Amino acid sequence: PVEAPVDPRPEAMAAGPDAKQRGGPKAMPGGPRPAGEDGGGVSGLLRRLARLEDSRQRAAELFRWLLAPVAPAEFLGRHWERAPLLLRRGDPGYYAGLFSTADFDAALRGGEVHFGTHLDVTSYAEGVRETHNPSGRALPAVVWDFYQNGCSLRLLCPQAFSPTVWHFLSILQEQFGSMAGANTYLTPPGMQGFAPHYDDIEAFVLQLEGKKHWRVYRPRTDAEVLPQFSSANLTQAELGEPVLETVLEAGDLLYFPRGFIHQGDCLPDAHSLHITVSSYQRNSWGDFLEKLLPAALQMALEEDVEYRRGLPMDYLQYMGVANSDTVDARRTAFVEKVQSLIKKLVDYVPIDAAVDQRAKSFLHDCLPPVLTQSEKAQSVYGFPARWQDGGPCNVDILITKDTEVRLLRHGIVRLCNEEAGVMLYYTTENSRVYHKEEPKFLELDPEYTDSIEFLLSSYPNHVSVANLPCETLEEKISLATLLFEKGILTTKKPLAKN
């Protein structure tokens, strides 16, 4: 694809009905993409990605496809957390197979969609945003009646109902190192479902069907730049001029950072179906420090008596807001002591341990991996155990010292040293619904730590069980069998009963 320059400078982001003509973020022309025998659209893309051995490479290639023809390095350097990006591809089939109105209807007919939990019915008219959710199951007759009467439909967590969206997000999450989520939005012609607002996520709007008119506004104050939380509904009077105004058509993409106010409405002649892929919710340096600083203070209290010494008996007499303008040597000494203890706290920050705790939370957020046919055949999910001739057969998992194994994915496990012991958190048994299950983990003997690290460093290559750095062959086979049974390890060749 041809890569066009993009100018994210504030002065280049003028408002107007055509951002490209008015000097806003430039639209990107689409280009040919080799499909080959795999076919085009998302289905063909996922088949091509399945042939890549390294899950990290799969994630990087999917991210590259999402942003094409803009290179990921350019996007990260000029747009990520900084400025909107508009991609006009002129290719209505670019996202073919990802999600459609037919998939929306199929989800409703499956009987598992419930109002409020999975589906919101909304409207926005004359500056008023309303939600019209009944209780109970979202039956097709009721949902489509709402739509026919001008309501927008937001399907939360489409990955719970669409295997393709699940597959797509499960790959992409490894690129971000942060949960990749999604919502789908179906809006009738001429309608708007939501008030202007800003979100606390990095948003990638993929236009799947029809078209939609979008207006994007920069953050109004410094406090709203990269906010921790989403805004309430805003009114038109609270907005300035948009920095980008455009009509997205099928195959186009619009990215905007958290904090950028946005609103979308349908033109009179077409419905709109889009999916918003999101990431980086509560994934800032500040969120990391919320984990790090309490742990540092706890270590300092345990190891340094200075943090355990008592406060001055009379400090309430000269400290506090009421005394803030008082000139007093005791105030100066108190402030200097606090500053000294805070600076000294740096010596106690357990940075790696705090990162592991962030990673533990991320693994809880993650979607479970989607297995390729070969991965299924080489994992416990394709193991031939079954009931036959009056009893179970092919039950024994026969792993030997010569069995070659590897991690199913690089990003599916994390070792954490905790007070209770060494924990291995993993994603293979997660739910497709956010946090429906508790975090999954195994408590390991500390001597197995080196073997887990060996498997991580060896990925994506296979290693023989005999080479695992455990003390005895029995321990090597025991660990490999345990990890295989949890879906964490695959074998180079399918296991079968001898």
Tab-separated table of N, CA and C in Angstrom, residues 104 108 113-123 129-139 142-143 146-147 151-156 193-194:
chain	number	residue	atom	x	y	z
A	104	PHE	N	-25.126	-9.827	14.145
A	104	PHE	CA	-25.896	-9.182	15.214
A	104	PHE	C	-27.217	-9.927	15.422
A	108	LEU	N	-28.713	-12.288	18.656
A	108	LEU	CA	-30.022	-12.138	19.293
A	108	LEU	C	-30.799	-13.445	19.269
A	113	VAL	N	-28.360	-13.072	24.726
A	113	VAL	CA	-28.170	-11.626	24.869
A	113	VAL	C	-29.226	-11.069	25.822
A	114	HIS	N	-28.794	-10.302	26.827
A	114	HIS	CA	-29.709	-9.701	27.800
A	114	HIS	C	-29.549	-8.179	27.791
A	115	PHE	N	-30.664	-7.498	27.924
A	115	PHE	CA	-30.632	-6.045	27.994
A	115	PHE	C	-29.807	-5.603	29.195
A	116	GLY	N	-29.027	-4.568	28.992
A	116	GLY	CA	-28.216	-4.015	30.069
A	116	GLY	C	-26.901	-4.732	30.243
A	117	THR	N	-26.927	-6.047	30.285
A	117	THR	CA	-25.699	-6.831	30.445
A	117	THR	C	-24.922	-6.907	29.140
A	118	HIS	N	-25.629	-7.183	28.060
A	118	HIS	CA	-24.984	-7.351	26.758
A	118	HIS	C	-25.431	-6.333	25.713
A	119	LEU	N	-26.581	-5.732	25.906
A	119	LEU	CA	-27.151	-4.862	24.875
A	119	LEU	C	-27.759	-3.612	25.501
A	120	ASP	N	-27.404	-2.449	24.936
A	120	ASP	CA	-28.017	-1.183	25.332
A	120	ASP	C	-28.829	-0.628	24.164
A	121	VAL	N	-30.024	-0.174	24.466
A	121	VAL	CA	-30.876	0.505	23.490
A	121	VAL	C	-30.853	1.984	23.840
A	122	THR	N	-30.400	2.836	22.924
A	122	THR	CA	-30.183	4.237	23.253
A	122	THR	C	-30.775	5.157	22.189
A	123	SER	N	-30.950	6.421	22.587
A	123	SER	CA	-31.354	7.456	21.637
A	123	SER	C	-30.774	8.781	22.091
A	129	ARG	N	-29.839	12.430	25.922
A	129	ARG	CA	-29.442	11.035	25.722
A	129	ARG	C	-30.265	10.170	26.650
A	130	GLU	N	-30.895	9.122	26.112
A	130	GLU	CA	-31.727	8.225	26.914
A	130	GLU	C	-31.351	6.774	26.651
A	131	THR	N	-31.529	5.952	27.674
A	131	THR	CA	-31.374	4.498	27.549
A	131	THR	C	-32.747	3.869	27.754
A	132	HIS	N	-33.099	2.915	26.888
A	132	HIS	CA	-34.455	2.359	26.885
A	132	HIS	C	-34.458	0.857	27.175
A	133	ASN	N	-33.518	0.401	27.996
A	133	ASN	CA	-33.393	-1.036	28.224
A	133	ASN	C	-34.562	-1.591	29.044
A	134	PRO	N	-35.305	-2.561	28.500
A	134	PRO	CA	-36.215	-3.341	29.356
A	134	PRO	C	-35.375	-4.299	30.201
A	135	SER	N	-36.011	-5.170	30.927
A	135	SER	CA	-35.284	-6.197	31.670
A	135	SER	C	-35.380	-7.516	30.907
A	136	GLY	N	-34.459	-8.403	31.212
A	136	GLY	CA	-34.547	-9.752	30.655
A	136	GLY	C	-33.838	-9.924	29.323
A	137	ARG	N	-34.184	-11.004	28.637
A	137	ARG	CA	-33.549	-11.358	27.369
A	137	ARG	C	-33.893	-10.357	26.281
A	138	ALA	N	-32.911	-10.130	25.416
A	138	ALA	CA	-33.112	-9.232	24.277
A	138	ALA	C	-33.627	-10.065	23.105
A	139	LEU	N	-34.936	-10.216	23.036
A	139	LEU	CA	-35.534	-11.017	21.964
A	139	LEU	C	-35.544	-10.225	20.664
A	142	VAL	N	-38.383	-7.643	19.933
A	142	VAL	CA	-38.339	-6.424	20.740
A	142	VAL	C	-37.195	-5.523	20.280
A	143	VAL	N	-36.028	-6.116	20.070
A	143	VAL	CA	-34.845	-5.328	19.692
A	143	VAL	C	-35.055	-4.645	18.353
A	146	PHE	N	-37.367	-1.672	18.535
A	146	PHE	CA	-36.670	-0.474	19.005
A	146	PHE	C	-35.906	0.177	17.847
A	147	TYR	N	-35.160	-0.642	17.110
A	147	TYR	CA	-34.361	-0.116	16.003
A	147	TYR	C	-35.249	0.556	14.961
A	151	CYS	N	-34.070	3.837	17.477
A	151	CYS	CA	-33.085	3.654	18.548
A	151	CYS	C	-31.811	3.023	18.017
A	152	SER	N	-30.698	3.391	18.627
A	152	SER	CA	-29.416	2.760	18.335
A	152	SER	C	-29.213	1.561	19.257
A	153	LEU	N	-28.431	0.614	18.776
A	153	LEU	CA	-28.164	-0.612	19.524
A	153	LEU	C	-26.666	-0.754	19.748
A	154	ARG	N	-26.286	-0.924	21.005
A	154	ARG	CA	-24.878	-1.158	21.333
A	154	ARG	C	-24.737	-2.559	21.906
A	155	LEU	N	-24.029	-3.413	21.194
A	155	LEU	CA	-23.761	-4.769	21.672
A	155	LEU	C	-22.433	-4.766	22.401
A	156	LEU	N	-22.503	-4.980	23.714
A	156	LEU	CA	-21.307	-5.030	24.539
A	156	LEU	C	-20.671	-6.407	24.424
A	193	GLY	N	-27.178	7.925	18.522
A	193	GLY	CA	-27.499	7.161	19.718
A	193	GLY	C	-26.877	7.658	21.002
A	194	PHE	N	-25.823	8.508	20.890
A	194	PHE	CA	-25.088	8.889	22.092
A	194	PHE	C	-24.768	10.374	22.074
